[in-house]
């Protein structure tokens, strides 16, 4: 059952990352990877909420391990950072690294704190 | 000769690459299904490894660290191979890159594991994990890209 819930969450999360990335890029001509930053921060926020709530094993498998895990990505983040660096955009690469980690951590912390406050 | 695959920054989808721009309108269901199928495989592999090597909240998340660094090595290898093949088969990047490796690696678990280590009073572990994953992942993707591109250049010379 857990396996099915993880699979279901991932089957939605991965295509949603792709569609979000496309939508962000079609509105932003910038070389900075805003789309990946957005999915990574949104996924960190939601996972923070799920851990702080705390969600049961079924919801954790579906929304946490499956959906948030597949929505967010480290491989895309690292490859984009490499490409920005080799493409001569060193400052943007550094901004991507620092911005992603800082925003991801802030989102996880905020999600966790809000969930804890609401559920007592 | 300009290579259409080369200016890519984003391995998931880069609208500056003509093939990426066209793929969703050409056959949306196939592309999204390939991404979903790959995402399921990657996520299940990740969940299996995390289940096999659990960590206490105060401990270093070795499973996720390994998943993320290994996934970054593989995206470097994959994109170098696909770049060499001018993009490769149309579903290779959506299935393997966006799906399998995107679903395998995770940023949300990385962020929340750091946050949880801080909450339980293990800031040293949090900082070590934060830095090790970041440096390991960036070194891995650069290594995967450079070694693969070098091997392919030698093989075709």
XYZ file of N, CA and C in Angstrom:
831
model
N 0.828 -1.207 0.000
C 0.000 0.000 0.000
C 0.864 1.260 0.000
N 1.904 1.262 0.848
C 2.821 2.407 0.900
C 3.465 2.648 -0.458
N 3.860 1.556 -1.102
C 4.505 1.644 -2.415
C 3.577 2.318 -3.419
N 2.293 1.927 -3.391
C 1.317 2.517 -4.320
C 1.127 4.006 -4.054
N 1.085 4.379 -2.781
C 0.900 5.797 -2.434
C 2.100 6.633 -2.872
N 3.312 6.102 -2.665
C 4.521 6.811 -3.111
C 4.484 6.962 -4.634
N 4.134 5.878 -5.323
C 4.083 5.896 -6.791
C 3.070 6.924 -7.285
N 1.920 6.949 -6.648
C 0.862 7.895 -7.056
C 1.331 9.347 -6.862
N 1.928 9.622 -5.713
C 2.424 10.973 -5.443
C 3.495 11.382 -6.433
N 4.410 10.450 -6.741
C 5.505 10.750 -7.669
C 4.985 10.926 -9.094
N 3.952 10.168 -9.457
C 3.382 10.255 -10.810
C 2.748 11.626 -11.052
N 2.377 12.314 -9.989
C 1.849 13.679 -10.106
C 2.982 14.704 -9.935
N 3.860 14.459 -8.965
C 4.911 15.426 -8.632
C 5.901 15.676 -9.753
N 6.377 14.622 -10.407
C 7.394 14.787 -11.455
C 6.854 15.566 -12.664
N 5.690 15.195 -13.222
C 5.155 16.010 -14.326
C 4.815 17.438 -13.902
N 4.414 17.625 -12.659
C 4.092 18.986 -12.199
C 5.354 19.861 -12.168
N 6.497 19.253 -11.827
C 7.770 19.986 -11.870
C 8.069 20.441 -13.296
N 7.880 19.536 -14.227
C 8.124 19.850 -15.647
C 7.185 20.951 -16.136
N 5.909 20.841 -15.809
C 4.918 21.827 -16.275
C 5.143 23.187 -15.615
N 5.492 23.180 -14.332
C 5.772 24.435 -13.627
C 6.986 25.125 -14.239
N 8.025 24.320 -14.498
C 9.249 24.849 -15.085
C 8.954 25.492 -16.451
N 8.167 24.816 -17.259
C 7.777 25.361 -18.574
C 7.011 26.669 -18.418
N 6.041 26.665 -17.503
C 5.198 27.848 -17.309
C 6.032 29.041 -16.851
N 6.966 28.801 -15.918
C 7.809 29.894 -15.415
C 8.711 30.420 -16.537
N 9.317 29.521 -17.294
C 10.216 29.942 -18.382
C 9.489 30.697 -19.490
N 8.234 30.330 -19.736
C 7.505 31.004 -20.814
C 7.159 32.445 -20.422
N 7.214 32.751 -19.116
C 6.954 34.109 -18.650
C 8.231 34.880 -18.351
N 9.357 34.147 -18.179
C 10.630 34.741 -17.783
C 11.694 34.352 -18.786
N 12.301 35.298 -19.460
C 13.361 34.961 -20.398
C 14.699 34.751 -19.706
N 14.757 35.002 -18.393
C 16.003 35.009 -17.628
C 16.719 33.662 -17.661
N 18.064 33.697 -17.620
C 18.868 32.479 -17.593
C 18.856 31.868 -16.186
N 18.458 32.667 -15.195
C 18.384 32.155 -13.818
C 17.251 31.129 -13.700
N 17.515 29.952 -13.089
C 16.517 28.870 -13.051
C 15.398 29.094 -12.017
N 14.542 30.063 -12.294
C 13.443 30.374 -11.366
C 12.478 29.214 -11.205
N 12.237 28.462 -12.281
C 11.263 27.361 -12.225
C 11.667 26.289 -11.230
N 12.955 25.892 -11.291
C 13.449 24.862 -10.375
C 13.460 25.383 -8.938
N 13.858 26.650 -8.789
C 13.849 27.255 -7.451
C 12.428 27.229 -6.870
N 11.455 27.558 -7.714
C 10.055 27.591 -7.253
C 9.575 26.209 -6.785
N 9.795 25.167 -7.581
C 9.326 23.835 -7.162
C 10.080 23.365 -5.920
N 11.377 23.663 -5.834
C 12.140 23.215 -4.667
C 11.681 23.912 -3.381
N 11.374 25.194 -3.481
C 10.918 25.930 -2.296
C 9.498 25.500 -1.920
N 8.628 25.350 -2.911
C 7.244 24.939 -2.636
C 7.202 23.540 -2.010
N 8.023 22.630 -2.541
C 8.076 21.266 -2.003
C 8.632 21.232 -0.587
N 9.627 22.084 -0.306
C 10.210 22.146 1.038
C 9.194 22.694 2.038
N 8.406 23.675 1.600
C 7.350 24.242 2.451
C 6.317 23.175 2.805
N 5.844 22.456 1.784
C 4.815 21.439 2.011
C 5.349 20.298 2.882
N 6.597 19.865 2.641
C 7.156 18.788 3.461
C 7.343 19.250 4.905
N 7.698 20.524 5.091
C 7.799 21.072 6.444
C 6.454 20.996 7.164
N 5.381 21.333 6.448
C 4.024 21.249 7.004
C 3.706 19.806 7.396
N 4.017 18.860 6.504
C 3.686 17.446 6.744
C 4.430 16.900 7.967
N 5.685 17.333 8.165
C 6.479 16.855 9.298
C 6.007 17.513 10.597
N 5.599 18.788 10.512
C 5.177 19.504 11.710
C 3.771 19.165 12.167
N 2.970 18.701 11.253
C 1.537 18.461 11.523
C 1.340 17.499 12.671
N 1.880 16.276 12.861
C 2.560 15.516 11.832
C 1.583 14.606 11.095
N 1.820 14.428 9.810
C 0.953 13.594 8.985
C 1.172 12.115 9.307
N 0.159 11.301 9.115
C 0.269 9.853 9.332
C 1.079 9.205 8.224
N 1.344 7.892 8.364
C 2.207 7.210 7.392
C 1.659 7.223 5.958
N 0.340 7.116 5.808
C -0.221 7.082 4.451
C -0.072 8.437 3.759
N -0.422 9.509 4.480
C -0.302 10.855 3.907
C 1.169 11.193 3.661
N 2.051 10.772 4.575
C 3.482 11.008 4.399
C 4.008 10.322 3.140
N 3.564 9.098 2.918
C 4.018 8.358 1.731
C 3.515 9.035 0.458
N 2.242 9.390 0.444
C 1.634 9.991 -0.758
C 2.186 11.391 -1.041
N 2.065 12.280 -0.047
C 2.423 13.687 -0.270
C 3.889 13.988 0.031
N 4.474 13.306 1.004
C 5.866 13.587 1.389
C 6.859 12.877 0.474
N 6.983 11.547 0.680
C 7.956 10.767 -0.089
C 7.641 10.799 -1.583
N 6.368 10.639 -1.932
C 5.990 10.593 -3.342
C 5.947 11.954 -4.004
N 4.971 12.777 -3.589
C 4.749 14.060 -4.276
C 5.893 15.058 -4.080
N 6.200 15.401 -2.822
C 7.262 16.398 -2.575
C 8.611 15.900 -3.085
N 8.865 14.600 -2.894
C 10.149 14.047 -3.325
C 10.347 14.155 -4.827
N 9.286 13.906 -5.592
C 9.402 13.947 -7.055
C 9.232 15.364 -7.600
N 8.466 16.191 -6.895
C 8.313 17.600 -7.317
C 9.660 18.320 -7.210
N 10.361 18.081 -6.114
C 11.656 18.743 -5.905
C 12.778 17.895 -6.481
N 13.907 18.525 -6.712
C 15.014 17.829 -7.372
C 16.353 18.422 -6.984
N 17.319 17.547 -6.746
C 18.685 18.013 -6.524
C 19.492 17.929 -7.820
N 19.138 16.961 -8.679
C 19.901 16.764 -9.916
C 19.756 17.957 -10.857
N 18.533 18.460 -11.005
C 18.305 19.615 -11.878
C 19.010 20.846 -11.307
N 18.876 21.035 -10.007
C 19.521 22.156 -9.308
C 21.043 22.135 -9.520
N 21.660 20.971 -9.360
C 23.123 20.899 -9.482
C 23.564 21.085 -10.937
N 22.808 20.508 -11.874
C 23.183 20.639 -13.284
C 23.053 22.096 -13.745
N 22.009 22.764 -13.315
C 21.830 24.172 -13.669
C 22.966 25.026 -13.107
N 23.375 24.705 -11.887
C 24.477 25.442 -11.266
C 25.764 25.230 -12.059
N 26.001 23.980 -12.485
C 27.170 23.670 -13.308
C 27.122 24.454 -14.616
N 25.957 24.458 -15.266
C 25.806 25.139 -16.550
C 25.973 26.656 -16.426
N 25.452 27.212 -15.356
C 25.630 28.657 -15.134
C 27.117 28.966 -14.963
N 27.823 28.108 -14.232
C 29.252 28.318 -13.981
C 30.047 28.221 -15.277
N 29.843 27.141 -16.030
C 30.619 26.950 -17.261
C 30.196 27.939 -18.345
N 28.981 28.463 -18.239
C 28.504 29.430 -19.222
C 28.923 30.862 -18.909
N 29.730 31.028 -17.855
C 30.246 32.350 -17.526
C 29.352 33.170 -16.605
N 28.303 32.532 -16.083
C 27.406 33.244 -15.153
C 27.726 32.829 -13.720
N 28.941 33.114 -13.284
C 29.387 32.639 -11.970
C 28.589 33.239 -10.813
N 28.249 34.504 -10.956
C 27.475 35.148 -9.880
C 26.074 34.556 -9.782
N 25.472 34.266 -10.956
C 24.141 33.651 -10.938
C 24.210 32.242 -10.355
N 25.301 31.513 -10.651
C 25.483 30.171 -10.094
C 25.552 30.238 -8.567
N 26.343 31.192 -8.082
C 26.482 31.365 -6.631
C 25.142 31.777 -6.008
N 24.436 32.686 -6.695
C 23.129 33.130 -6.211
C 22.143 31.971 -6.190
N 22.239 31.083 -7.193
C 21.348 29.926 -7.244
C 21.596 28.993 -6.063
N 22.872 28.750 -5.766
C 23.226 27.865 -4.654
C 22.765 28.466 -3.323
N 23.192 29.698 -3.063
C 22.858 30.325 -1.777
C 21.355 30.559 -1.664
N 20.740 31.030 -2.755
C 19.307 31.315 -2.746
C 18.471 30.061 -2.554
N 18.828 28.975 -3.243
C 18.057 27.734 -3.137
C 18.133 27.164 -1.724
N 19.359 27.115 -1.173
C 19.519 26.547 0.172
C 18.816 27.431 1.210
N 19.018 28.734 1.116
C 18.408 29.638 2.098
C 16.884 29.621 1.992
N 16.362 29.712 0.763
C 14.909 29.734 0.589
C 14.279 28.385 0.930
N 14.962 27.298 0.574
C 14.459 25.958 0.903
C 14.380 25.747 2.411
N 15.451 26.158 3.117
C 15.471 26.016 4.575
C 14.426 26.915 5.239
N 14.304 28.141 4.727
C 13.311 29.065 5.289
C 11.902 28.523 5.075
N 11.651 27.946 3.898
C 10.330 27.393 3.597
C 10.025 26.193 4.489
N 11.016 25.288 4.647
C 10.824 24.115 5.508
C 10.539 24.554 6.947
N 11.295 25.535 7.420
C 11.124 26.050 8.780
C 9.760 26.699 8.957
N 9.351 27.494 7.968
C 8.052 28.168 8.044
C 6.907 27.161 8.011
N 6.986 26.194 7.106
C 5.938 25.175 7.004
C 5.797 24.392 8.300
N 6.947 24.003 8.859
C 6.969 23.248 10.110
C 6.367 24.083 11.249
N 6.779 25.345 11.349
C 6.318 26.218 12.436
C 4.812 26.478 12.347
N 4.326 26.740 11.144
C 2.892 27.006 10.957
C 2.065 25.768 11.313
N 2.524 24.594 10.848
C 1.796 23.361 11.141
C 1.774 23.079 12.638
N 2.918 23.309 13.295
C 2.987 23.084 14.748
C 2.064 24.049 15.488
N 2.031 25.309 15.051
C 1.201 26.319 15.701
C -0.284 25.984 15.539
N -0.651 25.512 14.344
C -2.071 25.235 14.072
C -2.565 23.967 14.748
N -1.675 22.972 14.904
C -2.107 21.709 15.490
C -1.774 21.629 16.980
N -1.146 22.679 17.526
C -0.827 22.712 18.948
C 0.263 21.726 19.276
N 29.369 24.754 -36.480
C 27.924 24.520 -36.578
C 27.286 24.656 -35.193
N 26.243 25.457 -35.066
C 25.630 25.608 -33.747
C 24.861 24.346 -33.342
N 25.053 23.919 -32.109
C 24.355 22.724 -31.637
C 23.113 23.136 -30.867
N 21.928 22.703 -31.279
C 20.703 23.141 -30.630
C 20.577 22.658 -29.188
N 21.288 21.547 -28.836
C 21.140 20.981 -27.498
C 22.075 21.667 -26.509
N 23.112 22.311 -27.010
C 24.195 22.778 -26.147
C 23.905 23.980 -25.246
N 23.103 24.983 -25.691
C 22.931 26.151 -24.816
C 22.088 25.846 -23.576
N 21.708 24.606 -23.394
C 20.825 24.208 -22.300
C 21.416 24.515 -20.927
N 20.614 25.128 -20.068
C 20.966 25.253 -18.657
C 20.147 24.257 -17.856
N 18.859 24.167 -18.199
C 17.912 23.348 -17.434
C 17.755 21.969 -18.066
N 18.131 20.882 -17.335
C 17.992 19.538 -17.902
C 16.531 19.049 -17.926
N 15.656 19.644 -17.107
C 14.252 19.237 -17.106
C 13.570 19.700 -18.384
N 13.606 20.996 -18.612
C 13.077 21.552 -19.849
C 13.689 22.938 -20.010
N 14.192 23.222 -21.204
C 14.802 24.525 -21.450
C 14.208 25.081 -22.732
N 13.397 26.117 -22.596
C 12.639 26.621 -23.744
C 13.522 27.300 -24.784
N 14.823 27.480 -24.482
C 15.733 28.002 -25.505
C 16.157 26.892 -26.464
N 15.907 25.635 -26.071
C 16.207 24.500 -26.946
C 14.950 24.206 -27.784
N 15.038 24.321 -29.119
C 13.844 24.190 -29.967
C 13.073 22.887 -29.743
N 13.792 21.770 -29.585
C 13.116 20.479 -29.398
C 12.298 20.459 -28.107
N 12.821 21.093 -27.069
C 12.103 21.169 -25.791
C 10.821 21.993 -25.943
N 10.939 23.101 -26.712
C 9.764 23.970 -26.912
C 8.636 23.214 -27.586
N 9.011 22.361 -28.548
C 8.002 21.686 -29.368
C 7.405 20.459 -28.704
N 8.155 19.782 -27.819
C 7.782 18.415 -27.424
C 6.410 18.307 -26.761
N 6.027 19.311 -25.982
C 4.761 19.176 -25.242
C 3.541 19.350 -26.145
N 3.627 20.264 -27.110
C 2.484 20.438 -28.018
C 2.399 19.282 -29.013
N 3.574 18.717 -29.377
C 3.583 17.628 -30.352
C 2.876 16.392 -29.807
N 3.208 15.993 -28.582
C 2.566 14.804 -27.992
C 2.583 14.910 -26.468
N 1.650 15.702 -25.954
C 1.642 15.976 -24.510
C 1.477 14.728 -23.642
N 0.568 13.828 -24.016
C 0.298 12.661 -23.163
C 1.526 11.767 -23.057
N 2.228 11.562 -24.179
C 3.404 10.688 -24.174
C 4.513 11.269 -23.310
N 4.765 12.561 -23.471
C 5.821 13.214 -22.697
C 5.508 13.146 -21.196
N 4.295 13.523 -20.829
C 3.940 13.547 -19.400
C 3.914 12.136 -18.815
N 3.490 11.158 -19.608
C 3.472 9.765 -19.128
C 4.901 9.261 -18.917
N 5.814 9.625 -19.834
C 7.216 9.200 -19.686
C 7.820 9.803 -18.422
N 7.522 11.083 -18.173
C 8.032 11.749 -16.968
C 7.453 11.106 -15.711
N 6.141 10.843 -15.735
C 5.478 10.233 -14.574
C 6.042 8.840 -14.297
N 6.208 8.039 -15.358
C 6.726 6.673 -15.189
C 8.142 6.703 -14.626
N 8.980 7.569 -15.179
C 10.344 7.699 -14.662
C 10.343 8.201 -13.232
N 9.469 9.166 -12.948
C 9.371 9.727 -11.596
C 8.995 8.672 -10.571
N 8.079 7.779 -10.940
C 7.663 6.698 -10.036
C 8.849 5.782 -9.742
N 9.586 5.393 -10.782
C 10.745 4.503 -10.589
C 11.799 5.162 -9.699
N 12.089 6.432 -9.982
C 13.095 7.141 -9.190
C 12.666 7.288 -7.737
N 11.397 7.641 -7.525
C 10.895 7.853 -6.158
C 10.895 6.545 -5.370
N 10.531 5.440 -6.017
C 10.508 4.147 -5.317
C 11.934 3.709 -4.966
N 12.879 3.950 -5.855
C 14.277 3.616 -5.557
C 14.761 4.441 -4.357
N 14.400 5.740 -4.355
C 14.772 6.615 -3.236
C 14.155 6.117 -1.936
N 12.850 5.815 -1.984
C 12.149 5.357 -0.772
C 12.746 4.052 -0.262
N 13.118 3.167 -1.178
C 13.712 1.887 -0.791
C 15.039 2.083 -0.065
N 15.880 2.970 -0.595
C 17.177 3.226 0.035
C 17.007 3.905 1.388
N 16.069 4.859 1.461
C 15.834 5.559 2.733
C 15.282 4.598 3.784
N 14.469 3.641 3.335
C 13.905 2.644 4.245
C 14.999 1.684 4.737
N 15.927 1.340 3.840
C 16.991 0.385 4.176
C 18.027 1.002 5.112
N 18.274 2.308 4.960
C 19.286 2.989 5.786
C 18.644 4.179 6.501
N 17.851 3.903 7.556
C 17.199 5.009 8.265
C 18.211 5.783 9.117
N 17.850 7.015 9.471
C 18.741 7.801 10.340
C 17.914 8.445 11.443
N 18.495 8.567 12.672
C 17.795 9.278 13.735
C 17.791 10.773 13.426
N 16.849 11.554 14.014
C 16.788 12.993 13.710
C 18.091 13.734 13.999
N 18.879 13.217 14.953
C 20.148 13.882 15.286
C 21.280 13.407 14.381
N 21.021 12.368 13.568
C 22.081 11.759 12.776
C 22.161 12.277 11.348
N 23.243 11.917 10.690
C 23.517 12.306 9.312
C 22.666 11.431 8.384
N 21.932 12.054 7.473
C 21.038 11.313 6.568
C 21.840 10.712 5.414
N 22.521 9.597 5.713
C 23.425 8.994 4.725
C 22.699 8.553 3.466
N 21.502 7.991 3.628
C 20.776 7.493 2.451
C 20.474 8.639 1.487
N 19.891 9.724 1.990
C 19.529 10.846 1.124
C 20.779 11.539 0.572
N 21.834 11.598 1.384
C 23.105 12.158 0.904
C 23.618 11.367 -0.305
N 23.592 10.035 -0.171
C 24.061 9.171 -1.259
C 23.171 9.294 -2.493
N 21.854 9.307 -2.258
C 20.884 9.454 -3.351
C 21.145 10.738 -4.133
N 21.291 11.838 -3.425
C 21.442 13.130 -4.100
C 22.790 13.256 -4.821
N 23.871 12.815 -4.194
C 25.171 12.935 -4.879
C 25.234 11.982 -6.076
N 24.740 10.758 -5.906
C 24.767 9.783 -7.006
C 23.852 10.245 -8.154
N 22.678 10.766 -7.815
C 21.760 11.284 -8.832
C 22.377 12.443 -9.609
N 23.166 13.270 -8.931
C 23.818 14.401 -9.597
C 24.942 13.923 -10.506
N 25.674 12.882 -10.067
C 26.689 12.284 -10.941
C 26.020 11.779 -12.224
N 24.897 11.095 -12.056
C 24.219 10.489 -13.206
C 23.605 11.526 -14.143
N 23.100 12.655 -13.622
C 22.530 13.666 -14.532
C 23.672 14.284 -15.355
N 24.863 14.398 -14.762
C 26.016 14.901 -15.517
C 26.369 13.957 -16.654
N 26.386 12.652 -16.350
C 26.676 11.631 -17.364
C 25.600 11.646 -18.449
N 24.339 11.623 -18.012
C 23.213 11.541 -18.958
C 23.188 12.723 -19.918
N 23.330 13.936 -19.385
C 23.211 15.109 -20.246
C 24.398 15.226 -21.196
N 25.574 14.728 -20.768
C 26.732 14.725 -21.673
C 26.489 13.755 -22.823
N 25.930 12.590 -22.494
C 25.624 11.591 -23.533
C 24.571 12.132 -24.501
N 23.492 12.688 -23.949
C 22.417 13.208 -24.802
C 22.896 14.398 -25.635
N 23.743 15.235 -25.054
C 24.295 16.360 -25.795
C 25.139 15.870 -26.967
N 25.895 14.796 -26.732
C 26.730 14.193 -27.765
C 25.864 13.634 -28.899
N 24.672 13.169 -28.548
C 23.751 12.575 -29.539
C 22.768 13.615 -30.078
N 23.076 14.913 -29.888
C 22.166 15.988 -30.326
C 20.778 15.842 -29.705
N 20.732 15.431 -28.459
C 19.460 15.293 -27.767
C 19.045 13.844 -27.568
N 19.543 12.956 -28.414
C 19.218 11.534 -28.269
C 17.777 11.227 -28.604
N 17.294 10.019 -28.253
C 15.893 9.664 -28.502
C 14.964 10.666 -27.801
N 13.838 11.027 -28.427
C 12.981 12.106 -27.894
C 12.495 11.888 -26.454
N 12.328 10.615 -26.054
C 11.806 10.382 -24.701
C 12.913 10.119 -23.675
N 14.175 10.119 -24.110
C 15.265 9.793 -23.186
C 15.382 10.832 -22.065
N 15.411 12.118 -22.428
C 15.534 13.167 -21.411
C 14.308 13.222 -20.505
N 13.068 13.241 -21.086
C 11.890 13.244 -20.197
C 11.844 12.042 -19.247
N 12.129 10.838 -19.754
C 12.014 9.646 -18.908
C 13.164 9.552 -17.905
N 14.414 9.610 -18.418
C 15.570 9.381 -17.543
C 15.945 10.611 -16.717
N 15.950 11.774 -17.360
C 16.406 12.985 -16.668
C 15.331 13.604 -15.788
N 14.215 14.015 -16.423
C 13.128 14.659 -15.671
C 12.492 13.659 -14.714
N 12.233 12.432 -15.232
C 11.526 11.428 -14.439
C 12.399 10.714 -13.435
N 13.231 9.785 -13.918
C 13.982 8.905 -13.009
C 14.899 9.716 -12.065
N 15.775 10.557 -12.625
C 16.731 11.264 -11.763
C 16.064 12.389 -10.971
N 15.080 13.063 -11.587
C 14.340 14.091 -10.853
C 13.538 13.490 -9.712
N 12.976 12.305 -9.945
C 12.192 11.625 -8.907
C 13.082 10.983 -7.851
N 14.270 10.559 -8.262
C 15.217 9.912 -7.346
C 15.794 10.937 -6.373
N 16.310 12.044 -6.901
C 16.895 13.065 -6.030
C 15.779 13.927 -5.437
N 16.086 14.589 -4.340
C 15.063 15.382 -3.649
C 15.682 16.581 -2.952
N 15.038 17.704 -3.096
C 15.480 18.901 -2.387
C 14.683 19.085 -1.098
N 13.405 18.660 -1.122
C 12.544 18.876 0.043
C 13.032 18.088 1.261
N 13.419 16.812 1.047
C 13.918 16.000 2.160
C 15.238 16.558 2.673
N 16.057 17.053 1.746
C 17.328 17.700 2.130
C 17.058 18.876 3.067
N 16.145 19.763 2.660
C 15.857 20.960 3.460
C 15.239 20.597 4.811
N 14.271 19.675 4.790
C 13.566 19.335 6.032
C 14.476 18.546 6.989
N 15.348 17.689 6.465
C 16.276 16.964 7.344
C 17.240 17.920 8.046
N 17.676 18.961 7.350
C 18.543 19.976 7.981
C 17.750 20.693 9.078
N 16.533 21.095 8.715
C 15.680 21.819 9.672
C 15.383 20.960 10.906
N 15.123 19.670 10.689
C 14.817 18.776 11.808
C 16.039 18.561 12.710
N 17.226 18.480 12.115
C 18.446 18.325 12.913
C 18.648 19.554 13.798
N 18.294 20.736 13.278
C 18.401 21.963 14.082
C 17.374 21.935 15.216
N 16.141 21.504 14.892
C 15.057 21.453 15.891
C 15.420 20.543 17.063
N 16.032 19.386 16.785
C 16.361 18.446 17.862
C 17.699 18.769 18.525
N 18.321 19.896 18.155
C 19.533 20.325 18.847
C 20.812 19.695 18.340
N 20.882 19.449 17.029
C 22.120 18.924 16.439
C 22.565 19.840 15.300
N 22.917 21.105 15.626
C 23.269 22.050 14.559
C 24.542 21.656 13.819
N 25.441 20.948 14.515
C 26.681 20.505 13.868
C 26.382 19.520 12.739
N 25.497 18.552 13.052
C 25.099 17.585 12.037
C 24.395 18.286 10.881
N 23.515 19.252 11.229
C 22.767 19.987 10.203
C 23.730 20.689 9.248
N 24.733 21.357 9.809
C 25.676 22.112 8.980
C 26.542 21.175 8.142
N 26.993 20.082 8.770
C 27.837 19.119 8.047
C 27.046 18.507 6.881
N 25.796 18.160 7.138
C 24.953 17.549 6.106
C 24.650 18.548 4.994
N 24.338 19.776 5.393
C 24.063 20.842 4.411
C 25.250 21.002 3.463
N 26.456 21.158 4.043
C 27.648 21.425 3.236
C 28.091 20.203 2.442
N 28.039 19.020 3.071
C 28.517 17.806 2.397
C 27.661 17.495 1.169
N 26.343 17.628 1.310
C 25.468 17.346 0.173
C 25.711 18.351 -0.948
N 25.774 19.619 -0.577
C 25.958 20.675 -1.567
C 27.265 20.482 -2.342
N 28.380 20.329 -1.598
C 29.686 20.196 -2.245
C 29.778 18.863 -2.987
N 29.250 17.803 -2.374
C 29.282 16.480 -3.014
C 28.492 16.476 -4.311
N 27.304 17.093 -4.296
C 26.441 17.111 -5.476
C 27.066 17.927 -6.603
N 27.622 19.085 -6.257
C 28.208 19.942 -7.293
C 29.478 19.305 -7.871
N 30.278 18.661 -7.014
C 31.465 17.961 -7.507
C 31.044 16.783 -8.387
N 29.990 16.074 -7.978
C 29.544 14.882 -8.710
C 29.019 15.241 -10.096
N 28.225 16.302 -10.199
C 27.665 16.666 -11.501
C 28.773 17.144 -12.433
N 29.748 17.883 -11.898
C 30.861 18.362 -12.720
C 31.716 17.191 -13.193
N 31.939 16.232 -12.283
C 32.734 15.042 -12.611
C 32.026 14.202 -13.676
N 30.741 13.946 -13.475
C 29.973 13.140 -14.431
C 29.990 13.766 -15.815
N 29.806 15.075 -15.863
C 29.792 15.802 -17.133
C 31.161 15.774 -17.802
N 32.208 16.105 -17.035
C 33.548 16.237 -17.617
C 34.096 14.892 -18.085
N 33.971 13.868 -17.246
C 34.524 12.554 -17.596
C 33.791 11.973 -18.812
N 32.458 12.092 -18.810
C 31.679 11.534 -19.920
C 31.969 12.274 -21.217
N 31.980 13.598 -21.153
C 32.263 14.384 -22.359
C 33.664 14.073 -22.877
N 34.632 13.920 -21.976
C 35.996 13.593 -22.367
C 36.088 12.232 -23.042
N 35.426 11.238 -22.459
C 35.431 9.887 -23.030
C 34.780 9.868 -24.409
N 33.675 10.597 -24.548
C 32.958 10.613 -25.828
C 33.795 11.302 -26.910
N 34.512 12.370 -26.511
C 35.368 13.061 -27.488
C 36.485 12.133 -27.969
N 37.082 11.402 -27.018
C 38.170 10.486 -27.378
C 37.677 9.353 -28.261
N 36.474 8.851 -27.929
C 35.925 7.712 -28.669
C 35.581 8.076 -30.111
N 35.228 9.343 -30.345
C 34.784 9.717 -31.690
C 35.864 10.431 -32.490
N 37.083 10.581 -31.890
C 38.126 11.310 -32.602
C 38.729 10.469 -33.715
